[in-house]
């Protein structure tokens, strides 16, 4: 309750303390939702999102958006007394010092200095909080409907070395975590958008997926359009300082249960867009692979291709509309609901005749028993309703004869 109260106070102050966002001539009223294209980087499998003319790696768990800044004016730096500086949270765990966790923010020459984490390279650096202007795209759910300028977007300026490991050309990290300074919270405070956002990750570098911030509807082609929010199933969504979690109760492969100690799942399953493949703690992973091998024993094995351990000869396997016919992998969630994962999300084609089970061993000391990676989210529509603490999901959109690359980014006729 204290956390929620703090959030309400902070966002109210942010809304009234900064100038109103500037609407373009074709956007005369505040938007109900914003949209942005999502791109798949073929080299790293990272998902990127544009802010103005720059590319940012998408991070579901990050607290503060950050980028490399060149020649930043001191007038855009936030002071230690700024509300945003006071709202800065504790150090990310990965940046904790051996003597404990000092406050995230501190002062240097009266400027607000924060510590930030690159989750890809697992590196940390101090940086300064600053204001920047970004141009965003409203939507009616069918098309983009103009533009809107956000003149006091809060981000952090990092040294170039913190960019290590990010997709080529990426200038920083676009953070969507539950933090008060992450992008969804800033958009809620600035535009009065509902506290929800949706991700539809693309499965190909050749066509973008989509991210939505705010309220439904969300339409995907083919005409007349599929209103995806009407087809969602909902499960409880848990928020922690490092991101979003759901409760997985069991796993089945081709309807056969994976046998492991279910108490390992008690801390929840984290959703991550910076980890390409789902990671399972070793006890779960071993049982998972054993069950998969039993379900697919008739398919010839080939030498493993890193980072995978199980690879199949698919030359005679054929394919279906939802990927290779290897049987579904189900995450059993609350209320008996299943997140159904088909071949398109469970098998990674590494060559013409070889596909590998796209799950990896996280080790005995894995922080998360299950960390759900971005490959398993591709062509799945996910609605993070943070205000209502629930996650809406579709399972694979291929069942509905559409994909995440089917939002119409052509501007609507005005």
CSV table of C-alpha atoms in Angstrom, one decimal:
chain,number,residue,atom,x,y,z
A,1,UNK,CA,0.0,0.0,0.0
A,2,UNK,CA,2.9,2.4,0.8
A,3,UNK,CA,4.5,1.7,-2.6
A,4,UNK,CA,1.2,2.4,-4.4
A,5,UNK,CA,0.7,5.6,-2.4
A,6,UNK,CA,4.2,6.8,-3.3
A,7,UNK,CA,3.5,6.0,-6.9
A,8,UNK,CA,0.3,8.1,-7.0
A,9,UNK,CA,2.0,11.0,-5.3
A,10,UNK,CA,5.0,10.9,-7.6
A,11,UNK,CA,3.0,10.7,-10.8
A,12,UNK,CA,0.5,13.4,-9.7
A,13,UNK,CA,3.4,15.7,-9.0
A,14,UNK,CA,5.1,14.8,-12.3
A,15,UNK,CA,1.9,15.5,-14.2
A,16,UNK,CA,1.4,19.0,-12.8
A,17,UNK,CA,5.0,20.0,-12.4
A,18,UNK,CA,6.0,19.7,-16.0
A,19,UNK,CA,4.5,21.4,-19.1
A,20,UNK,CA,1.8,19.6,-20.9
A,21,UNK,CA,2.8,17.4,-23.9
A,22,UNK,CA,2.6,19.2,-27.2
A,23,UNK,CA,0.1,17.7,-29.6
A,24,UNK,CA,0.6,17.8,-33.4
A,25,UNK,CA,-2.1,19.6,-35.5
A,26,UNK,CA,-3.7,16.3,-36.5
A,27,UNK,CA,-3.8,15.2,-32.8
A,28,UNK,CA,-6.1,17.7,-31.1
A,29,UNK,CA,-7.0,15.6,-28.0
A,30,UNK,CA,-4.8,13.7,-25.6
A,31,UNK,CA,-4.2,10.2,-26.8
A,32,UNK,CA,-5.8,7.1,-25.3
A,33,UNK,CA,-2.9,5.0,-26.5
A,34,UNK,CA,0.5,5.2,-28.1
A,35,UNK,CA,2.1,2.8,-30.5
A,36,UNK,CA,5.7,2.0,-31.6
A,37,UNK,CA,7.2,-0.6,-33.9
A,38,UNK,CA,9.4,-3.3,-32.4
A,39,UNK,CA,12.3,-4.8,-34.4
A,40,UNK,CA,14.1,-8.1,-34.1
A,41,UNK,CA,17.9,-7.8,-34.3
A,42,UNK,CA,19.1,-10.9,-36.2
A,43,UNK,CA,22.6,-11.0,-34.7
A,44,UNK,CA,21.6,-10.8,-31.0
A,45,UNK,CA,17.9,-11.7,-31.0
A,46,UNK,CA,17.3,-8.5,-29.0
A,47,UNK,CA,14.2,-6.5,-29.5
A,48,UNK,CA,14.6,-2.8,-30.2
A,49,UNK,CA,12.2,0.1,-30.1
A,50,UNK,CA,12.7,3.6,-31.7
A,51,UNK,CA,12.7,6.8,-29.7
A,52,UNK,CA,12.8,9.6,-32.3
A,53,UNK,CA,15.7,8.7,-34.6
A,54,UNK,CA,17.5,6.4,-32.2
A,55,UNK,CA,17.2,2.7,-31.5
A,56,UNK,CA,16.9,1.3,-27.9
A,57,UNK,CA,16.9,-2.3,-26.7
A,58,UNK,CA,13.7,-3.2,-25.0
A,59,UNK,CA,14.0,-4.3,-21.3
A,60,UNK,CA,10.9,-5.4,-19.4
A,61,UNK,CA,12.7,-5.2,-16.1
A,62,UNK,CA,14.7,-2.0,-16.2
A,63,UNK,CA,14.0,0.9,-13.9
A,64,UNK,CA,15.2,4.0,-15.7
A,65,UNK,CA,15.6,4.5,-19.5
A,66,UNK,CA,19.1,5.4,-20.4
A,67,UNK,CA,21.2,6.2,-23.4
A,68,UNK,CA,24.7,7.4,-24.4
A,69,UNK,CA,24.5,11.2,-24.6
A,70,UNK,CA,27.0,13.4,-26.6
A,71,UNK,CA,27.4,17.0,-25.7
A,72,UNK,CA,24.5,17.2,-23.2
A,73,UNK,CA,23.6,20.7,-22.1
A,74,UNK,CA,24.0,21.2,-18.3
A,75,UNK,CA,20.6,22.9,-18.4
A,76,UNK,CA,18.9,19.6,-19.1
A,77,UNK,CA,20.5,17.8,-16.1
A,78,UNK,CA,18.3,17.2,-13.1
A,79,UNK,CA,19.3,18.5,-9.7
A,80,UNK,CA,19.5,16.4,-6.6
A,81,UNK,CA,16.4,18.2,-5.4
A,82,UNK,CA,14.3,17.2,-8.4
A,83,UNK,CA,11.3,15.0,-7.6
A,84,UNK,CA,12.5,12.4,-10.1
A,85,UNK,CA,15.9,12.2,-8.3
A,86,UNK,CA,14.1,11.6,-5.0
A,87,UNK,CA,12.0,9.0,-6.6
A,88,UNK,CA,15.0,7.0,-7.8
A,89,UNK,CA,15.0,3.5,-6.3
A,90,UNK,CA,17.7,1.4,-4.6
A,91,UNK,CA,20.6,0.1,-6.6
A,92,UNK,CA,19.9,-2.8,-8.9
A,93,UNK,CA,21.0,-6.0,-7.3
A,94,UNK,CA,23.5,-6.6,-10.0
A,95,UNK,CA,25.2,-3.3,-9.0
A,96,UNK,CA,25.2,-3.8,-5.3
A,97,UNK,CA,28.5,-3.1,-3.6
A,98,UNK,CA,30.1,-5.7,-1.2
A,99,UNK,CA,29.2,-3.5,1.8
A,100,UNK,CA,25.5,-3.2,1.0
A,101,UNK,CA,23.1,-1.2,-1.2
A,102,UNK,CA,23.6,2.5,-0.8
A,103,UNK,CA,20.8,4.7,-2.3
A,104,UNK,CA,20.6,4.7,-6.1
A,105,UNK,CA,20.8,8.5,-6.3
A,106,UNK,CA,23.5,10.8,-5.0
A,107,UNK,CA,24.8,14.2,-5.8
A,108,UNK,CA,27.7,15.4,-7.9
A,109,UNK,CA,28.1,19.1,-8.5
A,110,UNK,CA,24.4,19.4,-7.6
A,111,UNK,CA,23.4,17.0,-10.4
A,112,UNK,CA,21.4,13.8,-9.7
A,113,UNK,CA,23.7,10.8,-10.2
A,114,UNK,CA,22.3,7.2,-10.4
A,115,UNK,CA,23.7,3.8,-10.9
A,116,UNK,CA,22.4,1.8,-13.9
A,117,UNK,CA,22.7,-1.8,-15.0
A,118,UNK,CA,23.2,-3.3,-18.5
A,119,UNK,CA,21.4,-6.7,-18.2
A,120,UNK,CA,22.9,-8.0,-21.4
A,121,UNK,CA,26.6,-7.5,-20.5
A,122,UNK,CA,25.9,-7.5,-16.7
A,123,UNK,CA,27.8,-4.3,-16.3
A,124,UNK,CA,27.1,-1.2,-14.2
A,125,UNK,CA,28.0,2.5,-14.4
A,126,UNK,CA,27.1,5.8,-12.8
A,127,UNK,CA,25.2,8.3,-14.8
A,128,UNK,CA,23.3,11.6,-14.6
A,129,UNK,CA,19.5,12.0,-14.8
A,130,UNK,CA,18.5,14.3,-17.5
A,131,UNK,CA,15.5,15.6,-19.5
A,132,UNK,CA,15.1,15.1,-23.2
A,133,UNK,CA,12.4,15.6,-25.8
A,134,UNK,CA,10.9,12.7,-27.6
A,135,UNK,CA,8.2,12.4,-30.2
A,136,UNK,CA,5.6,9.7,-29.8
A,137,UNK,CA,2.9,8.2,-32.0
A,138,UNK,CA,-0.8,8.1,-30.9
A,139,UNK,CA,-3.1,5.4,-32.2
A,140,UNK,CA,-6.7,4.6,-32.4
A,141,UNK,CA,-5.9,0.9,-32.3
A,142,UNK,CA,-6.1,0.6,-36.1
A,143,UNK,CA,-3.4,3.0,-37.4
A,144,UNK,CA,-1.1,5.7,-36.2
A,145,UNK,CA,-3.0,9.0,-35.8
A,146,UNK,CA,-0.3,11.7,-35.8
A,147,UNK,CA,2.4,12.6,-33.3
A,148,UNK,CA,2.8,14.0,-29.8
A,149,UNK,CA,5.8,15.6,-28.3
A,150,UNK,CA,6.9,14.7,-24.8
A,151,UNK,CA,9.3,17.6,-23.8
A,152,UNK,CA,10.4,16.5,-20.4
A,153,UNK,CA,11.0,12.8,-20.8
A,154,UNK,CA,13.3,11.6,-18.0
A,155,UNK,CA,16.2,9.4,-18.9
A,156,UNK,CA,19.8,8.9,-17.9
A,157,UNK,CA,23.0,9.7,-19.8
A,158,UNK,CA,25.5,6.9,-19.6
A,159,UNK,CA,29.1,6.5,-20.7
A,160,UNK,CA,29.7,4.7,-24.0
A,161,UNK,CA,31.1,1.6,-22.3
A,162,UNK,CA,27.7,0.7,-20.9
A,163,UNK,CA,26.5,0.0,-24.4
A,164,UNK,CA,28.5,-3.2,-24.6
A,165,UNK,CA,26.6,-6.2,-25.7
A,166,UNK,CA,23.6,-4.2,-27.1
A,167,UNK,CA,22.4,-4.7,-30.7
A,168,UNK,CA,24.4,-2.8,-33.3
A,169,UNK,CA,23.3,0.8,-33.5
A,170,UNK,CA,21.4,0.7,-30.2
A,171,UNK,CA,21.9,3.9,-28.3
A,172,UNK,CA,20.6,2.7,-24.9
A,173,UNK,CA,17.9,0.8,-23.0
A,174,UNK,CA,14.1,1.4,-23.1
A,175,UNK,CA,12.9,0.2,-19.8
A,176,UNK,CA,9.3,-1.0,-19.1
A,177,UNK,CA,9.7,-2.2,-15.5
A,178,UNK,CA,7.4,-1.3,-12.6
A,179,UNK,CA,9.6,1.6,-11.5
A,180,UNK,CA,8.2,5.1,-11.2
A,181,UNK,CA,10.7,6.3,-13.8
A,182,UNK,CA,10.3,3.5,-16.3
A,183,UNK,CA,8.6,4.4,-19.6
A,184,UNK,CA,5.0,3.1,-18.8
A,185,UNK,CA,4.9,5.1,-15.6
A,186,UNK,CA,6.1,8.3,-17.3
A,187,UNK,CA,3.5,8.0,-20.0
A,188,UNK,CA,0.8,7.4,-17.4
A,189,UNK,CA,1.8,10.5,-15.6
A,190,UNK,CA,2.3,12.7,-18.7
A,191,UNK,CA,-0.8,11.7,-20.7
A,192,UNK,CA,-3.1,10.1,-18.2
A,193,UNK,CA,-2.9,6.8,-20.0
A,194,UNK,CA,-4.2,3.7,-18.3
A,195,UNK,CA,-1.5,1.8,-16.4
A,196,UNK,CA,-1.2,-0.9,-19.0
A,197,UNK,CA,1.0,-1.7,-22.0
A,198,UNK,CA,1.0,-4.5,-24.6
A,199,UNK,CA,3.9,-6.2,-26.4
A,200,UNK,CA,3.7,-8.2,-29.6
A,201,UNK,CA,7.2,-9.3,-30.4
A,202,UNK,CA,8.1,-10.0,-34.1
A,203,UNK,CA,9.4,-13.4,-35.2
A,204,UNK,CA,11.3,-12.0,-38.2
A,205,UNK,CA,13.8,-9.1,-38.7
A,206,UNK,CA,12.0,-8.3,-42.0
A,207,UNK,CA,8.8,-6.9,-40.5
A,208,UNK,CA,8.1,-5.1,-37.2
A,209,UNK,CA,6.0,-6.1,-34.2
A,210,UNK,CA,4.3,-3.5,-32.1
A,211,UNK,CA,4.2,-2.1,-28.6
A,212,UNK,CA,1.1,-0.3,-27.3
A,213,UNK,CA,0.9,2.0,-24.2
A,214,UNK,CA,-2.6,2.7,-22.9
A,215,UNK,CA,-6.1,1.4,-23.6
A,216,UNK,CA,-7.6,-1.0,-26.1
A,217,UNK,CA,-8.6,-1.6,-28.9
A,218,UNK,CA,-5.6,-3.2,-30.6
A,219,UNK,CA,-6.2,-4.5,-34.1
A,220,UNK,CA,-4.1,-6.8,-36.3
A,221,UNK,CA,-4.6,-7.6,-39.9
A,222,UNK,CA,-6.0,-9.2,-42.0
A,223,UNK,CA,-8.9,-7.0,-42.8
A,224,UNK,CA,-11.3,-6.1,-41.2
A,225,UNK,CA,-8.9,-6.6,-38.4
A,226,UNK,CA,-8.7,-8.9,-35.3
A,227,UNK,CA,-9.3,-7.0,-32.1
A,228,UNK,CA,-6.8,-8.9,-30.0
A,229,UNK,CA,-7.8,-7.7,-26.6
A,230,UNK,CA,-11.1,-9.6,-26.9
A,231,UNK,CA,-9.2,-12.9,-27.3
A,232,UNK,CA,-7.0,-12.6,-24.2
A,233,UNK,CA,-6.9,-14.9,-21.2
A,234,UNK,CA,-5.9,-13.4,-17.9
A,235,UNK,CA,-3.7,-14.5,-15.0
A,236,UNK,CA,-2.4,-12.6,-12.0
A,237,UNK,CA,0.6,-10.4,-12.7
A,238,UNK,CA,3.2,-9.9,-9.9
A,239,UNK,CA,5.5,-7.0,-9.9
A,240,UNK,CA,8.9,-7.0,-8.2
A,241,UNK,CA,11.7,-4.3,-8.3
A,242,UNK,CA,13.4,-6.2,-11.1
A,243,UNK,CA,10.3,-6.8,-13.3
A,244,UNK,CA,7.1,-8.8,-13.9
A,245,UNK,CA,6.3,-12.3,-12.8
A,246,UNK,CA,3.5,-14.9,-13.3
A,247,UNK,CA,2.9,-18.1,-11.4
A,248,UNK,CA,3.6,-21.2,-13.3
A,249,UNK,CA,2.2,-24.3,-11.6
A,250,UNK,CA,3.4,-27.1,-13.9
A,251,UNK,CA,4.8,-27.8,-17.3
A,252,UNK,CA,3.5,-30.4,-19.8
A,253,UNK,CA,5.0,-31.6,-23.1
A,254,UNK,CA,2.6,-33.3,-25.5
A,255,UNK,CA,0.3,-33.5,-22.5
A,256,UNK,CA,2.8,-35.4,-20.4
A,257,UNK,CA,3.7,-33.8,-17.1
A,258,UNK,CA,7.3,-32.7,-16.4
A,259,UNK,CA,8.2,-34.2,-13.1
A,260,UNK,CA,10.2,-31.9,-10.7
A,261,UNK,CA,9.7,-30.4,-7.2
A,262,UNK,CA,7.0,-27.8,-7.7
A,263,UNK,CA,8.2,-25.8,-4.7
A,264,UNK,CA,11.0,-24.6,-7.1
A,265,UNK,CA,8.3,-22.5,-8.8
A,266,UNK,CA,7.2,-20.7,-5.6
A,267,UNK,CA,9.0,-17.4,-6.4
A,268,UNK,CA,7.3,-17.0,-9.7
A,269,UNK,CA,8.4,-17.0,-13.4
A,270,UNK,CA,10.0,-13.8,-14.6
A,271,UNK,CA,9.3,-12.5,-18.1
A,272,UNK,CA,12.3,-11.0,-19.9
A,273,UNK,CA,12.9,-9.4,-23.3
A,274,UNK,CA,16.7,-9.2,-22.9
A,275,UNK,CA,17.1,-13.0,-22.6
A,276,UNK,CA,16.4,-14.6,-26.0
A,277,UNK,CA,15.6,-18.1,-24.8
A,278,UNK,CA,13.7,-19.4,-21.7
A,279,UNK,CA,16.1,-20.5,-19.0
A,280,UNK,CA,15.3,-23.3,-16.6
A,281,UNK,CA,17.1,-24.1,-13.3
A,282,UNK,CA,19.0,-27.3,-13.7
A,283,UNK,CA,16.6,-29.6,-11.8
A,284,UNK,CA,13.7,-28.4,-13.9
A,285,UNK,CA,15.8,-28.4,-17.1
A,286,UNK,CA,16.9,-32.0,-16.7
A,287,UNK,CA,13.3,-33.2,-16.2
A,288,UNK,CA,12.1,-31.0,-19.1
A,289,UNK,CA,14.7,-32.4,-21.5
A,290,UNK,CA,13.9,-36.0,-20.4
A,291,UNK,CA,10.2,-35.5,-21.1
A,292,UNK,CA,10.8,-33.8,-24.4
A,293,UNK,CA,13.1,-36.7,-25.5
A,294,UNK,CA,10.3,-39.2,-24.6
A,295,UNK,CA,7.8,-37.2,-26.6
A,296,UNK,CA,10.0,-36.9,-29.7
A,297,UNK,CA,11.9,-40.1,-29.6
A,298,UNK,CA,11.0,-41.0,-33.1
A,299,UNK,CA,12.9,-38.0,-34.5
A,300,UNK,CA,16.6,-38.4,-35.3
A,301,UNK,CA,19.0,-36.4,-33.1
A,302,UNK,CA,22.0,-34.5,-34.5
A,303,UNK,CA,25.0,-32.8,-32.8
A,304,UNK,CA,24.0,-30.0,-30.5
A,305,UNK,CA,24.4,-26.4,-31.6
A,306,UNK,CA,25.3,-23.8,-28.9
A,307,UNK,CA,23.6,-22.6,-26.7
A,308,UNK,CA,21.2,-25.6,-27.1
A,309,UNK,CA,21.6,-29.2,-25.9
A,310,UNK,CA,19.0,-31.0,-27.9
A,311,UNK,CA,18.9,-30.7,-31.7
A,312,UNK,CA,16.8,-32.6,-34.2
A,313,UNK,CA,17.1,-33.7,-37.9
A,314,UNK,CA,14.1,-32.0,-39.4
A,315,UNK,CA,14.7,-33.1,-43.0
A,316,UNK,CA,11.7,-35.5,-43.0
A,317,UNK,CA,9.6,-33.8,-40.3
A,318,UNK,CA,7.6,-31.4,-42.4
A,319,UNK,CA,6.0,-28.3,-41.0
A,320,UNK,CA,2.6,-26.8,-40.0
A,321,UNK,CA,1.1,-23.4,-39.8
A,322,UNK,CA,2.3,-23.1,-36.2
A,323,UNK,CA,5.8,-24.5,-36.8
A,324,UNK,CA,7.5,-27.9,-36.5
A,325,UNK,CA,5.1,-30.7,-35.4
A,326,UNK,CA,6.8,-31.6,-32.2
A,327,UNK,CA,3.8,-31.4,-29.8
A,328,UNK,CA,2.9,-28.4,-27.7
A,329,UNK,CA,4.7,-27.3,-24.5
A,330,UNK,CA,2.2,-26.0,-22.0
A,331,UNK,CA,2.8,-23.7,-19.1
A,332,UNK,CA,0.0,-24.5,-16.6
A,333,UNK,CA,-1.0,-21.2,-15.0
A,334,UNK,CA,-3.6,-20.1,-12.5
A,335,UNK,CA,-7.3,-21.1,-12.9
A,336,UNK,CA,-6.3,-24.1,-15.0
A,337,UNK,CA,-5.3,-21.9,-18.0
A,338,UNK,CA,-2.5,-23.0,-20.3
A,339,UNK,CA,0.0,-20.9,-22.1
A,340,UNK,CA,0.4,-23.1,-25.2
A,341,UNK,CA,3.7,-23.0,-26.9
A,342,UNK,CA,3.9,-24.5,-30.4
A,343,UNK,CA,6.9,-25.4,-32.6
A,344,UNK,CA,7.3,-21.8,-33.8
A,345,UNK,CA,8.2,-20.9,-30.2
A,346,UNK,CA,9.8,-24.1,-28.9
A,347,UNK,CA,12.2,-25.1,-31.8
A,348,UNK,CA,14.9,-22.8,-33.2
A,349,UNK,CA,15.7,-23.6,-36.8
A,350,UNK,CA,19.6,-23.3,-37.0
A,351,UNK,CA,20.0,-24.6,-40.5
A,352,UNK,CA,17.9,-26.1,-43.3
A,353,UNK,CA,17.6,-29.5,-41.7
A,354,UNK,CA,18.4,-28.9,-38.1
A,355,UNK,CA,16.2,-27.4,-35.3
A,356,UNK,CA,17.0,-27.2,-31.6
A,357,UNK,CA,14.9,-27.1,-28.5
A,358,UNK,CA,15.0,-23.4,-27.7
A,359,UNK,CA,15.3,-23.7,-23.9
A,360,UNK,CA,18.6,-23.5,-22.0
A,361,UNK,CA,20.0,-24.7,-18.7
A,362,UNK,CA,20.3,-21.8,-16.1
A,363,UNK,CA,22.4,-23.8,-13.7
A,364,UNK,CA,21.9,-25.0,-10.1
A,365,UNK,CA,22.1,-21.5,-8.7
A,366,UNK,CA,19.7,-19.8,-11.2
A,367,UNK,CA,18.1,-16.7,-9.6
A,368,UNK,CA,14.9,-17.6,-11.4
A,369,UNK,CA,13.6,-21.2,-11.6
A,370,UNK,CA,12.0,-20.2,-14.9
A,371,UNK,CA,13.0,-17.1,-16.8
A,372,UNK,CA,10.7,-16.8,-19.9
A,373,UNK,CA,12.7,-15.5,-22.8
A,374,UNK,CA,11.7,-13.4,-25.8
A,375,UNK,CA,11.8,-16.2,-28.4
A,376,UNK,CA,8.9,-17.9,-26.5
A,377,UNK,CA,7.0,-14.6,-26.6
A,378,UNK,CA,7.3,-14.0,-30.4
A,379,UNK,CA,3.9,-13.8,-32.2
A,380,UNK,CA,2.2,-13.9,-28.8
A,381,UNK,CA,0.2,-10.8,-27.7
A,382,UNK,CA,0.8,-9.9,-24.1
A,383,UNK,CA,-1.1,-7.2,-22.3
A,384,UNK,CA,0.5,-6.1,-19.0
A,385,UNK,CA,-2.4,-4.5,-17.1
A,386,UNK,CA,-0.2,-3.2,-14.2
A,387,UNK,CA,-3.1,-1.2,-12.7
A,388,UNK,CA,-5.2,-4.3,-12.3
A,389,UNK,CA,-2.2,-6.7,-11.6
A,390,UNK,CA,-3.1,-9.1,-14.4
A,391,UNK,CA,-1.4,-10.3,-17.6
A,392,UNK,CA,-3.5,-11.0,-20.7
A,393,UNK,CA,-2.1,-13.5,-23.2
A,394,UNK,CA,-3.2,-15.1,-26.4
A,395,UNK,CA,-0.7,-18.0,-26.8
A,396,UNK,CA,0.5,-18.1,-30.4
A,397,UNK,CA,-1.3,-15.8,-32.8
A,398,UNK,CA,-0.5,-18.3,-35.6
A,399,UNK,CA,-3.6,-20.2,-34.4
A,400,UNK,CA,-5.6,-17.1,-35.3
A,401,UNK,CA,-4.0,-16.7,-38.7
A,402,UNK,CA,-2.2,-13.5,-37.9
A,403,UNK,CA,1.2,-12.4,-36.5
A,404,UNK,CA,2.7,-9.6,-34.5
A,405,UNK,CA,3.9,-8.1,-37.7
A,406,UNK,CA,0.3,-7.4,-38.8
A,407,UNK,CA,-0.3,-4.1,-37.2
A,408,UNK,CA,-1.0,-1.5,-39.9
A,409,UNK,CA,1.6,1.2,-39.3
A,410,UNK,CA,0.3,3.2,-42.3
A,411,UNK,CA,-1.2,6.5,-41.1
A,412,UNK,CA,-5.0,6.7,-41.1
A,413,UNK,CA,-6.7,9.0,-43.5
A,414,UNK,CA,-7.6,12.3,-41.8
